[in-house]
Short mmCIF file of C-alpha atoms in Angstrom, two decimals:
data_model
loop_
_atom_site.label_atom_id
_atom_site.label_comp_id
_atom_site.label_asym_id
_atom_site.label_seq_id
_atom_site.Cartn_x
_atom_site.Cartn_y
_atom_site.Cartn_z
CA MET A 848 -175.50 13.53 14.99
CA PHE A 849 -171.97 12.88 13.69
CA ASP A 850 -172.00 13.46 9.92
CA THR A 851 -169.06 11.50 8.48
CA LYS A 852 -169.83 12.44 4.89
CA HIS A 853 -169.75 16.18 5.44
CA LEU A 854 -166.68 15.93 7.68
CA LEU A 855 -164.81 14.06 4.91
CA ILE A 856 -165.95 16.54 2.29
CA LYS A 857 -164.88 19.49 4.42
CA LYS A 858 -161.45 18.11 5.28
CA LEU A 859 -160.54 16.62 1.91
CA GLN A 860 -161.86 19.53 -0.13
CA GLU A 861 -160.00 22.14 1.90
CA SER A 862 -156.95 22.06 -0.31
CA SER A 863 -156.97 18.88 -2.40
CA GLN A 864 -157.75 19.48 -6.06
CA HIS A 865 -158.33 15.77 -6.67
CA PHE A 866 -161.07 15.51 -4.04
CA GLN A 867 -162.64 18.93 -4.66
CA VAL A 868 -164.30 17.63 -7.82
CA ALA A 869 -164.71 13.92 -7.03
CA LEU A 870 -166.61 14.52 -3.79
CA GLN A 871 -169.25 16.53 -5.64
CA VAL A 872 -170.71 13.28 -6.93
CA LEU A 873 -169.12 10.44 -4.96
CA LYS A 874 -171.62 8.24 -3.14
CA LEU A 875 -170.33 8.06 0.43
CA SER A 876 -172.18 4.96 1.60
CA PRO A 877 -171.06 3.26 4.85
CA ARG A 878 -169.12 0.72 2.73
CA ASN A 879 -167.36 3.44 0.75
CA VAL A 880 -166.51 5.44 3.87
CA LYS A 881 -165.06 2.28 5.44
CA ARG A 882 -162.88 1.72 2.38
CA MET A 883 -161.70 5.32 2.45
CA PHE A 884 -160.63 5.01 6.08
CA GLU A 885 -158.84 1.69 5.38
CA THR A 886 -156.99 3.29 2.47
CA GLY A 887 -156.16 6.34 4.57
CA PHE A 888 -154.71 4.13 7.30
CA ALA A 889 -152.47 2.31 4.78
CA MET A 890 -151.36 5.68 3.39
CA TYR A 891 -150.48 6.94 6.86
CA ARG A 892 -148.52 3.82 7.72
CA GLY A 893 -146.75 3.95 4.38
CA THR A 894 -147.16 0.22 3.79
CA LYS A 895 -145.74 -1.50 0.72
CA ARG A 896 -149.00 -3.29 0.06
CA ALA A 897 -152.34 -1.54 -0.39
CA LYS A 898 -156.04 -2.26 -0.47
CA ASN A 899 -157.66 -2.07 -3.89
CA PRO A 900 -157.75 1.56 -5.10
CA LEU A 901 -160.84 3.71 -4.65
CA PHE A 902 -160.48 5.51 -7.97
CA LEU A 903 -160.05 3.86 -11.37
CA HIS A 904 -158.85 6.16 -14.17
CA ILE A 905 -159.50 4.15 -17.28
CA GLU A 906 -158.69 4.93 -20.90
CA PRO A 907 -161.70 3.76 -22.95
CA THR A 908 -159.87 4.70 -26.13
CA GLY A 909 -156.56 6.04 -27.33
CA VAL A 910 -158.20 7.40 -30.48
CA CYS A 911 -158.82 11.15 -30.69
CA ASN A 912 -160.18 13.63 -33.23
CA LEU A 913 -158.12 16.62 -32.00
CA LYS A 914 -154.46 17.57 -31.69
CA CYS A 915 -154.32 19.70 -28.55
CA THR A 916 -151.12 21.64 -27.95
CA MET A 917 -150.74 20.57 -24.30
CA CYS A 918 -151.44 16.88 -24.93
CA PRO A 919 -148.50 14.46 -25.28
CA ARG A 920 -150.62 12.38 -27.64
CA THR A 921 -150.04 14.95 -30.38
CA GLU A 922 -146.29 14.40 -30.71
CA SER A 923 -144.86 12.19 -27.95
CA ILE A 924 -146.94 9.02 -27.54
CA THR A 925 -145.40 6.01 -29.27
CA ARG A 926 -147.70 3.21 -28.02
CA ASP A 927 -150.49 1.74 -30.12
CA LEU A 928 -153.81 3.59 -29.68
CA ARG A 929 -157.14 1.80 -30.14
CA HIS A 930 -160.49 1.23 -28.40
CA MET A 931 -160.96 -0.80 -25.21
CA LYS A 932 -163.42 -3.68 -25.58
CA PHE A 933 -166.46 -3.77 -23.29
CA GLU A 934 -165.78 -7.32 -22.06
CA PHE A 935 -162.23 -6.35 -21.12
CA PHE A 936 -163.53 -3.29 -19.28
CA LYS A 937 -165.89 -5.51 -17.25
CA LYS A 938 -163.01 -7.79 -16.32
CA ILE A 939 -160.89 -4.84 -15.17
CA CYS A 940 -163.68 -3.16 -13.23
CA GLY A 941 -164.72 -6.42 -11.59
CA GLY A 942 -161.16 -7.15 -10.50
CA ILE A 943 -160.62 -3.73 -8.96
CA ASP A 944 -164.09 -2.99 -7.54
CA PRO A 945 -163.60 0.81 -7.46
CA ILE A 946 -166.03 3.27 -5.92
CA PHE A 947 -165.34 5.84 -8.66
CA VAL A 948 -164.52 5.36 -12.35
CA ALA A 949 -163.19 8.25 -14.43
CA PHE A 950 -163.23 7.63 -18.18
CA VAL A 951 -160.16 9.64 -19.10
CA GLY A 952 -156.94 9.16 -21.01
CA PHE A 953 -155.48 10.37 -24.27
CA GLY A 954 -158.46 9.79 -26.53
CA GLU A 955 -162.02 11.06 -26.92
CA PRO A 956 -164.30 8.63 -25.00
CA PHE A 957 -167.30 9.07 -27.31
CA LEU A 958 -165.30 7.72 -30.25
CA ASN A 959 -165.52 4.30 -28.58
CA PRO A 960 -168.87 2.84 -29.71
CA GLN A 961 -169.13 0.86 -26.44
CA ILE A 962 -168.58 3.75 -24.01
CA LEU A 963 -172.23 4.00 -22.96
CA GLU A 964 -172.31 0.26 -22.22
CA MET A 965 -169.36 0.81 -19.90
CA VAL A 966 -171.20 3.58 -18.07
CA ARG A 967 -174.33 1.45 -17.72
CA TYR A 968 -172.21 -1.35 -16.27
CA CYS A 969 -170.82 1.07 -13.66
CA LYS A 970 -174.26 2.27 -12.67
CA LYS A 971 -175.54 -1.31 -12.42
CA ARG A 972 -172.73 -1.94 -9.90
CA LYS A 973 -173.47 1.35 -8.08
CA ILE A 974 -170.11 2.84 -9.07
CA THR A 975 -169.91 6.61 -9.47
CA ALA A 976 -168.89 7.40 -13.06
CA ARG A 977 -167.45 10.44 -14.82
CA ILE A 978 -166.53 11.05 -18.47
CA SER A 979 -164.03 13.66 -19.65
CA SER A 980 -164.83 14.77 -23.20
CA ASN A 981 -163.78 17.45 -25.67
CA ALA A 982 -167.51 17.94 -26.45
CA THR A 983 -166.96 17.99 -30.21
CA MET A 984 -169.20 14.99 -30.89
CA LEU A 985 -172.25 16.18 -28.98
CA ASN A 986 -175.62 16.24 -30.71
CA SER A 987 -179.20 15.89 -29.53
CA LYS A 988 -179.33 12.09 -29.99
CA LEU A 989 -176.04 11.38 -28.22
CA SER A 990 -176.86 13.81 -25.41
CA ARG A 991 -180.11 12.00 -24.64
CA GLU A 992 -178.38 8.61 -24.74
CA ILE A 993 -175.68 9.83 -22.32
CA ILE A 994 -178.28 11.12 -19.86
CA LYS A 995 -180.23 7.84 -19.97
CA THR A 996 -177.18 5.88 -18.76
CA GLY A 997 -177.34 7.60 -15.36
CA LEU A 998 -173.82 9.04 -15.72
CA ASP A 999 -172.98 11.01 -12.58
CA GLN A 1000 -170.68 13.67 -13.98
CA ILE A 1001 -169.36 14.88 -17.30
CA TRP A 1002 -166.36 17.13 -17.87
CA PHE A 1003 -166.24 19.23 -21.02
CA SER A 1004 -162.74 20.48 -21.75
CA ILE A 1005 -162.75 24.14 -22.77
CA ASP A 1006 -159.39 25.88 -22.41
CA SER A 1007 -160.32 29.33 -23.65
CA PRO A 1008 -163.47 31.50 -23.74
CA THR A 1009 -162.38 33.07 -27.05
CA PRO A 1010 -162.68 31.37 -30.46
CA GLU A 1011 -159.19 32.31 -31.63
CA ASN A 1012 -157.28 30.93 -28.64
CA PHE A 1013 -159.59 27.92 -28.20
CA GLU A 1014 -159.00 26.77 -31.78
CA LYS A 1015 -155.28 27.47 -31.45
CA ILE A 1016 -155.06 25.24 -28.34
CA ARG A 1017 -157.56 22.53 -29.35
CA VAL A 1018 -156.50 22.05 -32.94
CA GLY A 1019 -159.32 20.55 -34.99
CA ALA A 1020 -162.20 21.81 -32.83
CA LYS A 1021 -164.57 24.65 -33.72
CA PHE A 1022 -165.40 26.96 -30.84
CA GLN A 1023 -168.97 27.91 -31.75
CA LYS A 1024 -170.05 24.35 -32.58
CA THR A 1025 -168.49 23.02 -29.35
CA ILE A 1026 -170.15 25.67 -27.17
CA GLU A 1027 -173.53 25.15 -28.84
CA GLY A 1028 -173.24 21.40 -28.24
CA ILE A 1029 -172.61 21.98 -24.52
CA GLN A 1030 -175.50 24.45 -24.28
CA GLU A 1031 -177.85 21.96 -25.95
CA PHE A 1032 -176.64 19.18 -23.63
CA LYS A 1033 -177.39 21.37 -20.60
CA LYS A 1034 -180.83 22.23 -21.97
CA ILE A 1035 -181.67 18.55 -22.47
CA THR A 1036 -180.54 17.67 -18.93
CA GLU A 1037 -182.93 20.32 -17.63
CA GLN A 1038 -185.77 19.00 -19.79
CA GLU A 1039 -185.14 15.44 -18.60
CA LYS A 1040 -184.64 16.61 -14.98
CA SER A 1041 -181.32 14.78 -14.98
CA LYS A 1042 -179.07 14.94 -11.93
CA ILE A 1043 -175.87 14.68 -13.96
CA VAL A 1044 -173.25 17.21 -12.84
CA ILE A 1045 -171.85 19.18 -15.78
CA THR A 1046 -168.40 20.71 -15.34
CA ILE A 1047 -166.25 22.82 -17.63
CA ASN A 1048 -162.62 21.76 -17.29
CA PHE A 1049 -160.01 24.44 -18.02
CA THR A 1050 -156.36 23.35 -18.14
CA ILE A 1051 -154.20 26.34 -17.18
CA THR A 1052 -150.93 26.83 -19.04
CA GLN A 1053 -148.79 29.80 -20.00
CA ASP A 1054 -150.87 29.93 -23.21
CA ASN A 1055 -154.14 30.80 -21.45
CA ILE A 1056 -153.45 31.93 -17.86
CA HIS A 1057 -154.42 35.48 -18.87
CA GLU A 1058 -157.93 34.23 -19.74
CA VAL A 1059 -158.79 32.65 -16.38
CA PRO A 1060 -160.85 35.65 -15.11
CA LEU A 1061 -162.64 35.86 -18.46
CA MET A 1062 -163.37 32.12 -18.29
CA VAL A 1063 -165.00 32.52 -14.88
CA GLN A 1064 -167.18 35.27 -16.35
CA PHE A 1065 -167.94 33.25 -19.51
CA CYS A 1066 -169.05 30.20 -17.53
CA HIS A 1067 -171.26 32.32 -15.28
CA GLU A 1068 -172.89 34.49 -17.93
CA LYS A 1069 -172.93 32.34 -21.09
CA LEU A 1070 -172.81 28.68 -20.05
CA LYS A 1071 -174.23 28.93 -16.52
CA ILE A 1072 -172.00 25.99 -15.59
CA ILE A 1073 -169.46 25.82 -12.76
CA PRO A 1074 -165.92 25.46 -14.14
CA THR A 1075 -162.99 23.66 -12.59
CA PHE A 1076 -159.39 24.69 -13.19
CA ALA A 1077 -156.30 22.48 -13.24
CA ARG A 1078 -152.66 23.23 -13.86
CA GLY A 1079 -151.26 21.76 -17.05
CA TYR A 1080 -148.57 19.09 -16.75
CA GLY A 1081 -145.11 19.27 -18.26
CA TYR A 1082 -144.62 15.50 -18.25
CA ASP A 1083 -141.02 14.72 -19.22
CA ILE A 1084 -141.36 16.59 -22.51
CA GLU A 1085 -139.14 19.62 -23.01
CA GLN A 1086 -141.58 21.61 -25.14
CA GLN A 1087 -144.38 20.97 -22.62
CA GLN A 1088 -142.22 22.12 -19.70
CA SER A 1089 -142.25 25.65 -21.13
CA ARG A 1090 -146.05 25.71 -20.90
CA ILE A 1091 -146.42 24.88 -17.21
CA LEU A 1092 -147.16 27.60 -14.65
CA LYS A 1093 -144.42 29.02 -12.49
CA ASN A 1094 -145.25 31.33 -9.63
CA SER A 1095 -144.92 35.05 -10.30
CA PRO A 1096 -146.56 38.30 -9.12
CA LEU A 1097 -148.41 38.57 -12.45
CA ILE A 1098 -149.88 35.07 -12.21
CA GLN A 1099 -150.93 35.65 -8.60
CA GLU A 1100 -152.61 38.90 -9.66
CA ILE A 1101 -154.54 37.12 -12.42
CA LEU A 1102 -155.65 34.36 -10.04
CA SER A 1103 -156.67 36.97 -7.46
CA GLN A 1104 -158.85 38.70 -10.06
CA ALA A 1105 -160.47 35.39 -10.99
CA ILE A 1106 -161.07 34.50 -7.33
CA GLY A 1107 -162.67 37.91 -6.80
CA LEU A 1108 -165.01 37.37 -9.74
CA ALA A 1109 -165.92 33.88 -8.55
CA ALA A 1110 -166.72 35.26 -5.09
CA GLN A 1111 -168.85 37.98 -6.68
CA TYR A 1112 -170.77 35.32 -8.62
CA LYS A 1113 -171.06 33.17 -5.45
CA MET A 1114 -169.15 30.33 -7.14
CA THR A 1115 -167.83 28.82 -3.90
CA GLU A 1116 -166.29 25.78 -5.61
CA VAL A 1117 -164.31 27.99 -7.98
CA VAL A 1118 -163.04 30.20 -5.15
CA ARG A 1119 -161.78 27.08 -3.35
CA ASN A 1120 -160.34 25.59 -6.54
CA LEU A 1121 -158.39 28.69 -7.62
CA THR A 1122 -157.26 29.42 -4.06
CA THR A 1123 -155.76 25.92 -3.93
CA ILE A 1124 -153.88 26.54 -7.18
CA SER A 1125 -152.65 29.91 -5.93
CA GLU A 1126 -151.41 28.43 -2.64
CA ASP A 1127 -149.80 25.47 -4.40
CA LEU A 1128 -147.86 27.86 -6.64
CA LYS A 1129 -146.72 29.95 -3.67
CA ASN A 1130 -145.75 26.92 -1.60
CA SER A 1131 -144.54 24.55 -4.28
CA LEU A 1132 -142.91 21.34 -3.11
CA ASP A 1133 -140.93 21.24 -6.37
CA GLY A 1134 -141.30 17.48 -6.67
CA LYS A 1135 -139.97 16.93 -3.15
CA GLY A 1136 -143.19 15.89 -1.44
CA PRO A 1137 -144.56 12.35 -1.20
CA CYS A 1138 -147.48 11.31 -3.36
CA TYR A 1139 -150.40 9.20 -2.19
CA PHE A 1140 -151.81 8.21 -5.59
CA PRO A 1141 -150.33 4.67 -5.45
CA TYR A 1142 -152.69 3.94 -2.55
CA TYR A 1143 -156.03 5.20 -3.83
CA VAL A 1144 -155.78 5.74 -7.61
CA VAL A 1145 -154.80 3.54 -10.53
CA ALA A 1146 -154.64 4.28 -14.26
CA VAL A 1147 -155.31 1.58 -16.85
CA SER A 1148 -154.77 2.02 -20.60
CA TRP A 1149 -157.15 0.79 -23.29
CA ASP A 1150 -155.03 -2.36 -23.69
CA GLY A 1151 -154.63 -3.13 -19.97
CA ARG A 1152 -151.31 -1.53 -19.02
CA VAL A 1153 -151.26 -0.38 -15.40
CA ASN A 1154 -149.57 2.84 -14.25
CA PRO A 1155 -149.85 5.11 -11.19
CA CYS A 1156 -151.59 7.98 -12.98
CA CYS A 1157 -152.23 9.63 -16.33
CA LEU A 1158 -148.91 11.52 -16.31
CA TYR A 1159 -147.33 8.32 -17.59
CA TYR A 1160 -148.79 9.05 -21.03
CA ASP A 1161 -146.79 6.29 -22.76
CA TYR A 1162 -147.21 3.95 -19.78
CA GLN A 1163 -143.45 4.14 -19.29
CA MET A 1164 -143.50 2.43 -15.88
CA LYS A 1165 -143.66 -1.32 -16.50
CA LEU A 1166 -145.85 -2.40 -13.59
CA GLY A 1167 -147.89 -5.04 -15.39
CA ASN A 1168 -150.66 -5.67 -17.89
CA LEU A 1169 -154.15 -6.88 -16.95
CA GLN A 1170 -154.29 -9.01 -20.08
CA GLU A 1171 -151.50 -11.11 -18.56
CA LYS A 1172 -151.93 -10.82 -14.78
CA SER A 1173 -154.68 -10.35 -12.21
CA PHE A 1174 -155.05 -6.89 -10.71
CA GLU A 1175 -153.88 -8.12 -7.30
CA GLU A 1176 -150.68 -9.49 -8.86
CA VAL A 1177 -149.94 -6.08 -10.37
CA TRP A 1178 -151.22 -3.79 -7.59
CA ASN A 1179 -149.29 -5.54 -4.85
CA GLY A 1180 -146.52 -6.89 -7.04
CA LYS A 1181 -142.84 -6.12 -6.61
CA GLY A 1182 -142.90 -3.15 -9.01
CA TYR A 1183 -145.73 -1.34 -7.23
CA GLN A 1184 -144.33 -2.09 -3.77
CA THR A 1185 -140.95 -0.65 -4.76
CA PHE A 1186 -142.67 2.41 -6.22
CA ARG A 1187 -144.62 3.07 -3.00
CA VAL A 1188 -141.43 2.84 -0.94
CA LYS A 1189 -139.71 5.39 -3.18
CA LEU A 1190 -142.62 7.80 -2.87
CA LYS A 1191 -142.47 7.67 0.92
CA THR A 1192 -139.51 10.00 0.78
CA ASN A 1193 -140.11 12.21 -2.24
CA ARG A 1194 -140.54 12.32 -5.99
CA CYS A 1195 -137.08 13.68 -6.84
CA ASP A 1196 -135.62 10.41 -8.12
CA LEU A 1197 -138.65 9.43 -10.21
CA ASN A 1198 -138.74 10.76 -13.74
CA ILE A 1199 -142.16 12.26 -14.63
CA CYS A 1200 -143.26 12.18 -10.96
CA ASN A 1201 -140.67 14.87 -10.25
CA THR A 1202 -142.30 17.15 -12.83
CA CYS A 1203 -145.80 16.80 -11.37
CA PRO A 1204 -147.28 20.02 -9.93
CA LEU A 1205 -150.04 18.24 -8.02
CA ASN A 1206 -149.52 18.71 -4.29
CA ASP A 1207 -151.88 16.79 -2.01
CA VAL A 1208 -151.62 19.60 0.54
CA SER A 1209 -154.84 18.60 2.25
CA LEU A 1210 -153.59 15.03 2.73
CA HIS A 1211 -150.18 16.26 3.92
CA ASN A 1212 -151.89 18.44 6.53
CA ILE A 1213 -154.14 15.62 7.73
CA MET A 1214 -151.11 13.31 8.09
CA HIS A 1215 -149.27 15.99 10.05
CA LYS A 1216 -152.20 16.48 12.43
CA ILE A 1217 -152.46 12.72 13.05
CA GLN A 1218 -148.79 12.68 14.01
CA LYS A 1219 -149.59 14.88 17.01
CA PHE A 1220 -151.91 12.30 18.62
CA PRO A 1221 -150.30 10.31 21.47
CA GLY A 1222 -149.03 6.98 20.18
CA ALA A 1223 -149.71 7.82 16.52
CA LYS A 1224 -146.02 7.67 15.65
CA LEU A 1225 -145.89 4.07 16.84
CA LEU A 1226 -148.21 3.04 13.99
CA THR A 1227 -145.44 3.37 11.46
CA LYS A 1228 -141.70 2.87 11.56
CA GLU A 1229 -140.95 4.69 8.34
CA ARG A 1230 -141.96 8.34 8.38
CA TYR A 1231 -142.46 10.57 5.37
CA SER A 1232 -139.57 13.01 5.05
CA TYR A 1233 -142.04 15.79 4.35
CA LEU A 1234 -143.68 15.23 7.73
CA ARG A 1235 -140.33 15.11 9.50
CA ASP A 1236 -139.38 18.42 7.93
CA LYS A 1237 -142.69 19.97 8.98
CA GLU A 1238 -142.26 18.78 12.55
CA SER A 1239 -138.71 20.12 12.81
CA ASN A 1240 -139.94 23.51 11.64
CA SER A 1241 -143.00 23.56 13.93
#
C-alpha cells in the first residue's frame, strides 16, 4: 500500500531542518497532505500568489523575563512589546486556517495569561500546536495545565549543559532551577501518560559550539530527552554576525564528535539534524539560494504585523497588519507578491534574508528532481537561478 505520510516524512526530513522537527508531530490527514501538495506545486511554479500558508509562527507576547545574548530583543528591537489578546488570536488563526501553529517570537509565551486558551483553541480546530519556552516559569501546577490542553510539542531552550555558560548566554535564568523544572515536567507527562513531544532546543553559536557533544551526552544521560540543534542567526546586527557559525575544520570536527555520540546513543533524529547542519556549512549558499518560506510559512507579531519569518525581529518588512486588513489582502497583496518574485532568483538583494543560514536543501533537491521529468519545465516560465546553475553543472 502506498504510504504518503511516510514518503513525505522521508523526503522532507532528509535534509530540511524545518521539516525534521515539524513532521514529528504534524497530523498528515488526507486534507493536510492535499494542502501540502498544492503548496508544493505553487512553490515549484514560482507563482506570485500562494495558497494560505501551512505553518503559522505567531508571537503570543513580546514580553520576556530574560536577556539572552543571541536575541535581538535584548538590544535591537524598537517596536512596542506586549501580549496578544485571545480574541485577536482567534481572528488570525481563523483567517489563515493553518495546519501547524508554532507559538514563538521574542517573548516568553507563558508570560501571556491567555496562552493556554490559545492552545485549546488550536486543539479544538485540530491544528497541531507547539510552544517554544525558556522553561523558567515551569512549576507543578503550570505543567499539569499545559498537559491538559493537549499541546502536541514543547521546545525548551537550553543553550549550554553547564551552569556557567548557560547563565552567561541566558541572562536572568538559573541553570539548576530551569533543569529541575524540565525534569519535573517530563515526570508529570509520564504520570499522566501524555503524548506531548518534549524537545530541548539548542541554538548553536560561536559561544557554545564547543559544547555540542557534551549537550548530546547531557540530554541522553541527565534529561533523557531528544535535543534539536539550530544555527544561530546574525540578523542584520553587526554584533550578532560575529556569533554565527562559519565553516572550519575545527567546527566540522566538533560536529563529527557529536554525530558519533548521537549514533552511539541511537539518537537517529540528532544524527540527521547535526548532519544537515554539517552539510549546510560545507555547502553554504551564502544567501544566494531561493527561499520557499513565503509559500508555506508566515510570521505574525503580537499586534498583527505580518512578515515572512522570525528573522524580521522588528517586523521591518511592511507587508501589512491584520488589525487593518484581511489575511488574504496581505498574503497575496502587492508587497508579498513582489517579495516572492525577488526570492525566485536569490536572497542577495534582500537585507536580513541575505544573512540567513537556513538552506532548504531538501526542497532544492526535490525541485531539481522534478525538473528532470518530461514536460515538467513547461509548468513554469520563470526558473529558479539555483536550479539553472545545478542543471548546467550536472
